[in-house]
Amino acid sequence: MFPTIQIGPLSLQVPGLVLLVGLWIGLSLSEKRAKQNNENPAHLYNLVFSALIAGIIGARLSYVINYPEAFSDNLWSLISINPGLLDPLAGFLIGSAAALIYMYRKNIPFLSMLDSLTPLLAVMGIAIGVLHFASGSAFGRPTDLPFGIHLWGETRHPTQIYEIILASGTLIAIYIIDRSSWNQPPGNLFLSFVSLAAISRLVLEAFRGDSILVGDGFRIAQIYAWLLLALCLFLFSQRFFTQKRKDQTSL
């Protein structure tokens, strides 16, 4: 794996670089979609920037509260760019809250903005897969397959590569769905993405070697994925029957 790239005396962290490139590409695609839907791209950039800043600060503060001993010897590490000193869940929740507040204050249509953000989310899925490959995290179970990779002392499923392939397939599927269904109700593209991402997670977790288990060996990520998929299917069915009733009423 390659967690860092050495360019002369300069050492670059590959995970951070990958996330920045993914963010740039994803925002470019989301901006293009926003323009095609006559939406203001400035709102998109401001929303993502606000969510990122709030999420990073919130993730660091949450980590400080839970693990104060990690910063007791060196207070400068409070502003460290090390992603290992962040609480991802807290960052996600706080960043999402900041995004919702921004949309409310600017009176931005919620579902339409989710659709515009979908290309960004799909690209970041690929970036996270590359990040895992670079760092060696999210590793797979031991395997005898000829395409296994040697990692952490054993030959394992290349789950990081599986993740990149599944995320790339999701991005392609989202593009096809978006091109072929311009008259779809707002929010359908985002629901399609979440459904595909949940299915990808169900497949991927079957090969992971570092999954968090609960109960009788159930993988917690798969439980969440099943719940998300069920919710998406429920919302799709509600939208379908609502539209069907409207069509019948208009006849």
Coordinates of C-alpha atoms in Angstrom, one line a residue:
M1 CA 0.0 0.0 0.0
F2 CA 1.1 3.6 -0.4
P3 CA -0.1 5.9 2.5
T4 CA 2.4 8.6 1.5
I5 CA 4.0 9.9 -1.7
Q6 CA 7.6 11.3 -1.4
I7 CA 8.4 14.2 -3.7
G8 CA 11.9 15.2 -2.9
P9 CA 11.8 16.5 0.7
L10 CA 8.0 16.8 0.6
S11 CA 5.9 13.9 1.9
L12 CA 2.2 13.9 0.8
Q13 CA -0.5 11.9 2.5
V14 CA -2.2 9.9 -0.2
P15 CA -5.6 9.6 1.6
G16 CA -6.0 13.3 2.0
L17 CA -4.9 14.0 -1.6
V18 CA -7.4 11.4 -2.9
L19 CA -10.2 13.0 -1.0
L20 CA -9.4 16.4 -2.3
V21 CA -9.3 15.1 -5.9
G22 CA -12.6 13.3 -5.4
L23 CA -14.1 16.4 -4.0
W24 CA -13.0 18.5 -6.9
I25 CA -14.3 16.0 -9.5
G26 CA -17.5 15.4 -7.7
L27 CA -18.3 19.0 -7.2
S28 CA -17.6 19.6 -10.9
L29 CA -20.1 17.0 -11.9
S30 CA -22.7 18.2 -9.4
E31 CA -22.2 21.8 -10.6
K32 CA -22.9 20.7 -14.2
R33 CA -26.1 18.9 -13.1
A34 CA -27.2 22.0 -11.0
K35 CA -26.8 24.2 -14.1
Q36 CA -28.8 21.8 -16.3
N37 CA -31.7 22.0 -13.7
N38 CA -31.5 25.8 -13.6
E39 CA -30.2 25.8 -10.0
N40 CA -27.7 28.2 -8.6
P41 CA -24.3 26.4 -8.4
A42 CA -23.1 28.9 -5.8
H43 CA -25.6 27.4 -3.3
L44 CA -24.1 24.0 -4.0
Y45 CA -20.5 25.1 -3.3
N46 CA -21.5 27.1 -0.2
L47 CA -23.5 24.2 1.2
V48 CA -20.7 21.7 0.7
F49 CA -18.1 24.1 2.1
S50 CA -20.3 24.9 5.2
A51 CA -21.0 21.2 5.8
L52 CA -17.3 20.3 5.4
I53 CA -16.1 23.0 7.8
A54 CA -18.7 22.2 10.4
G55 CA -18.2 18.4 10.0
I56 CA -14.4 18.6 10.4
I57 CA -14.6 20.9 13.5
G58 CA -17.4 18.8 15.0
A59 CA -15.5 15.5 14.3
R60 CA -12.3 16.9 16.0
L61 CA -14.2 18.3 19.0
S62 CA -16.1 15.0 19.5
Y63 CA -12.7 13.1 19.4
V64 CA -11.2 15.5 21.9
I65 CA -14.2 15.0 24.3
N66 CA -14.0 11.2 24.0
Y67 CA -10.2 10.9 24.0
P68 CA -8.7 13.9 25.8
E69 CA -5.5 12.0 26.6
A70 CA -4.6 12.0 22.9
F71 CA -4.0 15.7 23.1
S72 CA -2.7 16.1 26.6
D73 CA 1.0 15.9 25.6
N74 CA 0.8 18.2 22.6
L75 CA -2.0 20.8 22.3
W76 CA -0.9 21.6 18.7
S77 CA -2.3 18.2 17.7
L78 CA -5.7 19.8 18.1
I79 CA -5.2 21.4 14.7
S80 CA -3.5 18.3 13.2
I81 CA -4.6 17.2 9.7
N82 CA -4.4 13.6 10.8
P83 CA -7.8 12.0 9.9
G84 CA -7.3 9.4 12.6
L85 CA -8.0 12.1 15.2
L86 CA -11.6 12.6 13.9
D87 CA -14.9 11.1 15.0
P88 CA -16.5 10.2 11.6
L89 CA -20.0 9.7 12.9
A90 CA -20.1 13.0 14.8
G91 CA -18.6 14.8 11.8
F92 CA -21.3 13.4 9.5
L93 CA -24.1 14.3 11.8
I94 CA -22.8 17.8 12.5
G95 CA -22.0 18.4 8.8
S96 CA -25.5 17.2 7.8
A97 CA -27.1 19.5 10.3
A98 CA -25.0 22.5 8.9
A99 CA -26.2 21.6 5.4
L100 CA -29.8 21.5 6.5
I101 CA -29.6 24.8 8.3
Y102 CA -28.0 26.4 5.2
M103 CA -30.8 25.0 2.9
Y104 CA -33.5 26.3 5.3
R105 CA -32.0 29.8 5.6
K106 CA -31.5 30.0 1.8
N107 CA -34.9 28.4 1.1
I108 CA -33.3 25.8 -1.2
P109 CA -35.6 22.9 -2.3
F110 CA -34.4 19.9 -0.2
L111 CA -35.0 17.1 -2.7
S112 CA -33.7 18.9 -5.7
M113 CA -30.5 19.7 -3.8
L114 CA -30.1 16.1 -2.8
D115 CA -30.3 15.1 -6.5
S116 CA -27.7 17.7 -7.4
L117 CA -25.4 16.4 -4.7
T118 CA -25.7 12.8 -5.9
P119 CA -22.8 12.9 -8.4
L120 CA -20.6 14.3 -5.7
L121 CA -21.6 11.5 -3.3
A122 CA -21.1 8.8 -6.0
V123 CA -17.6 10.1 -6.8
M124 CA -16.6 10.3 -3.1
G125 CA -17.6 6.6 -2.9
I126 CA -14.9 5.9 -5.4
A127 CA -12.4 8.2 -3.6
I128 CA -13.0 6.4 -0.3
G129 CA -12.3 3.1 -2.0
V130 CA -9.0 4.4 -3.4
L131 CA -8.2 5.8 0.1
H132 CA -8.8 2.4 1.7
F133 CA -6.5 0.9 -1.0
A134 CA -3.8 3.4 -0.3
S135 CA -3.9 3.0 3.5
G136 CA -4.6 -0.7 3.6
S137 CA -7.7 -0.2 5.7
A138 CA -11.1 -1.9 5.1
F139 CA -9.2 -5.1 4.4
G140 CA -10.7 -8.4 3.3
R141 CA -10.9 -11.9 4.7
P142 CA -8.2 -14.4 4.1
T143 CA -8.6 -16.2 0.8
D144 CA -6.9 -18.8 -1.5
L145 CA -8.0 -17.1 -4.7
P146 CA -5.2 -16.3 -7.1
F147 CA -6.1 -12.6 -7.2
G148 CA -5.8 -12.1 -3.5
I149 CA -3.4 -9.4 -2.1
H150 CA -0.9 -9.9 0.6
L151 CA -1.8 -7.6 3.5
W152 CA -1.2 -7.7 7.2
G153 CA 0.5 -11.0 7.1
E154 CA -2.0 -12.9 5.0
T155 CA -3.4 -13.2 1.5
R156 CA -6.8 -11.5 1.5
H157 CA -9.7 -10.6 -0.7
P158 CA -8.9 -7.3 -2.4
T159 CA -12.0 -5.6 -0.9
Q160 CA -10.6 -2.2 -1.5
I161 CA -10.6 -3.0 -5.3
Y162 CA -14.1 -4.5 -5.0
E163 CA -15.2 -1.2 -3.3
I164 CA -13.7 0.9 -6.2
I165 CA -15.4 -1.3 -8.8
L166 CA -18.8 -1.2 -7.1
A167 CA -18.6 2.5 -6.5
S168 CA -17.7 3.1 -10.1
G169 CA -20.6 0.9 -11.2
T170 CA -22.9 3.0 -9.0
L171 CA -21.6 6.3 -10.6
I172 CA -22.2 4.9 -14.1
A173 CA -25.7 3.7 -13.1
I174 CA -26.6 7.1 -11.6
Y175 CA -25.5 8.8 -14.8
I176 CA -27.7 6.5 -16.9
I177 CA -30.7 6.9 -14.6
D178 CA -30.3 10.7 -14.7
R179 CA -29.9 10.9 -18.5
S180 CA -32.9 8.6 -19.1
S181 CA -35.4 10.1 -16.6
W182 CA -35.3 13.9 -16.8
N183 CA -39.0 14.0 -15.7
Q184 CA -38.6 12.0 -12.6
P185 CA -39.8 13.6 -9.3
P186 CA -37.2 15.4 -7.2
G187 CA -35.4 13.1 -4.9
N188 CA -35.6 9.9 -7.1
L189 CA -32.0 10.2 -8.2
F190 CA -30.8 10.4 -4.6
L191 CA -32.9 7.5 -3.6
S192 CA -31.5 5.5 -6.5
F193 CA -28.0 6.3 -5.4
V194 CA -28.7 5.3 -1.7
S195 CA -30.3 2.0 -2.9
L196 CA -27.3 1.1 -5.1
A197 CA -24.9 2.1 -2.3
A198 CA -26.8 -0.1 0.2
I199 CA -26.7 -3.1 -2.3
S200 CA -22.9 -2.5 -2.8
R201 CA -22.4 -2.5 0.9
L202 CA -24.3 -5.8 1.3
V203 CA -22.0 -7.4 -1.2
L204 CA -18.8 -5.9 0.0
E205 CA -19.3 -6.7 3.7
A206 CA -19.5 -10.4 2.8
F207 CA -15.7 -10.3 2.0
R208 CA -14.5 -7.8 4.6
G209 CA -12.2 -9.1 7.4
D210 CA -12.6 -6.1 9.7
S211 CA -16.4 -5.9 10.0
I212 CA -18.0 -5.0 13.3
L213 CA -20.1 -8.0 14.4
V214 CA -23.2 -8.0 16.7
G215 CA -25.3 -10.7 18.1
D216 CA -24.8 -14.1 16.4
G217 CA -22.2 -12.9 14.0
F218 CA -24.3 -10.4 12.2
R219 CA -22.4 -7.6 10.4
I220 CA -23.6 -4.2 11.6
A221 CA -22.9 -2.5 8.3
Q222 CA -25.1 -5.1 6.5
I223 CA -27.9 -4.5 9.0
Y224 CA -27.8 -0.7 8.3
A225 CA -27.6 -1.4 4.6
W226 CA -30.7 -3.6 4.7
L227 CA -32.6 -0.9 6.7
L228 CA -31.6 1.8 4.2
L229 CA -32.6 -0.4 1.2
A230 CA -36.0 -1.2 2.8
L231 CA -36.5 2.5 3.5
C232 CA -35.7 3.4 -0.1
L233 CA -38.0 0.8 -1.5
F234 CA -40.8 2.0 0.8
L235 CA -40.3 5.6 -0.4
F236 CA -40.2 4.5 -4.0
S237 CA -43.5 2.6 -3.6
Q238 CA -45.1 5.6 -1.9
R239 CA -44.1 7.9 -4.7
F240 CA -45.3 5.4 -7.3
F241 CA -48.7 5.0 -5.8
T242 CA -49.0 8.8 -5.2
Q243 CA -48.2 9.5 -8.8
K244 CA -50.6 6.8 -10.0
R245 CA -53.5 8.3 -7.9
K246 CA -52.7 11.8 -9.4
D247 CA -52.8 10.3 -12.9
Q248 CA -56.1 8.7 -12.3
T249 CA -57.5 11.9 -10.8
S250 CA -56.5 13.9 -13.8
L251 CA -58.3 11.6 -16.3

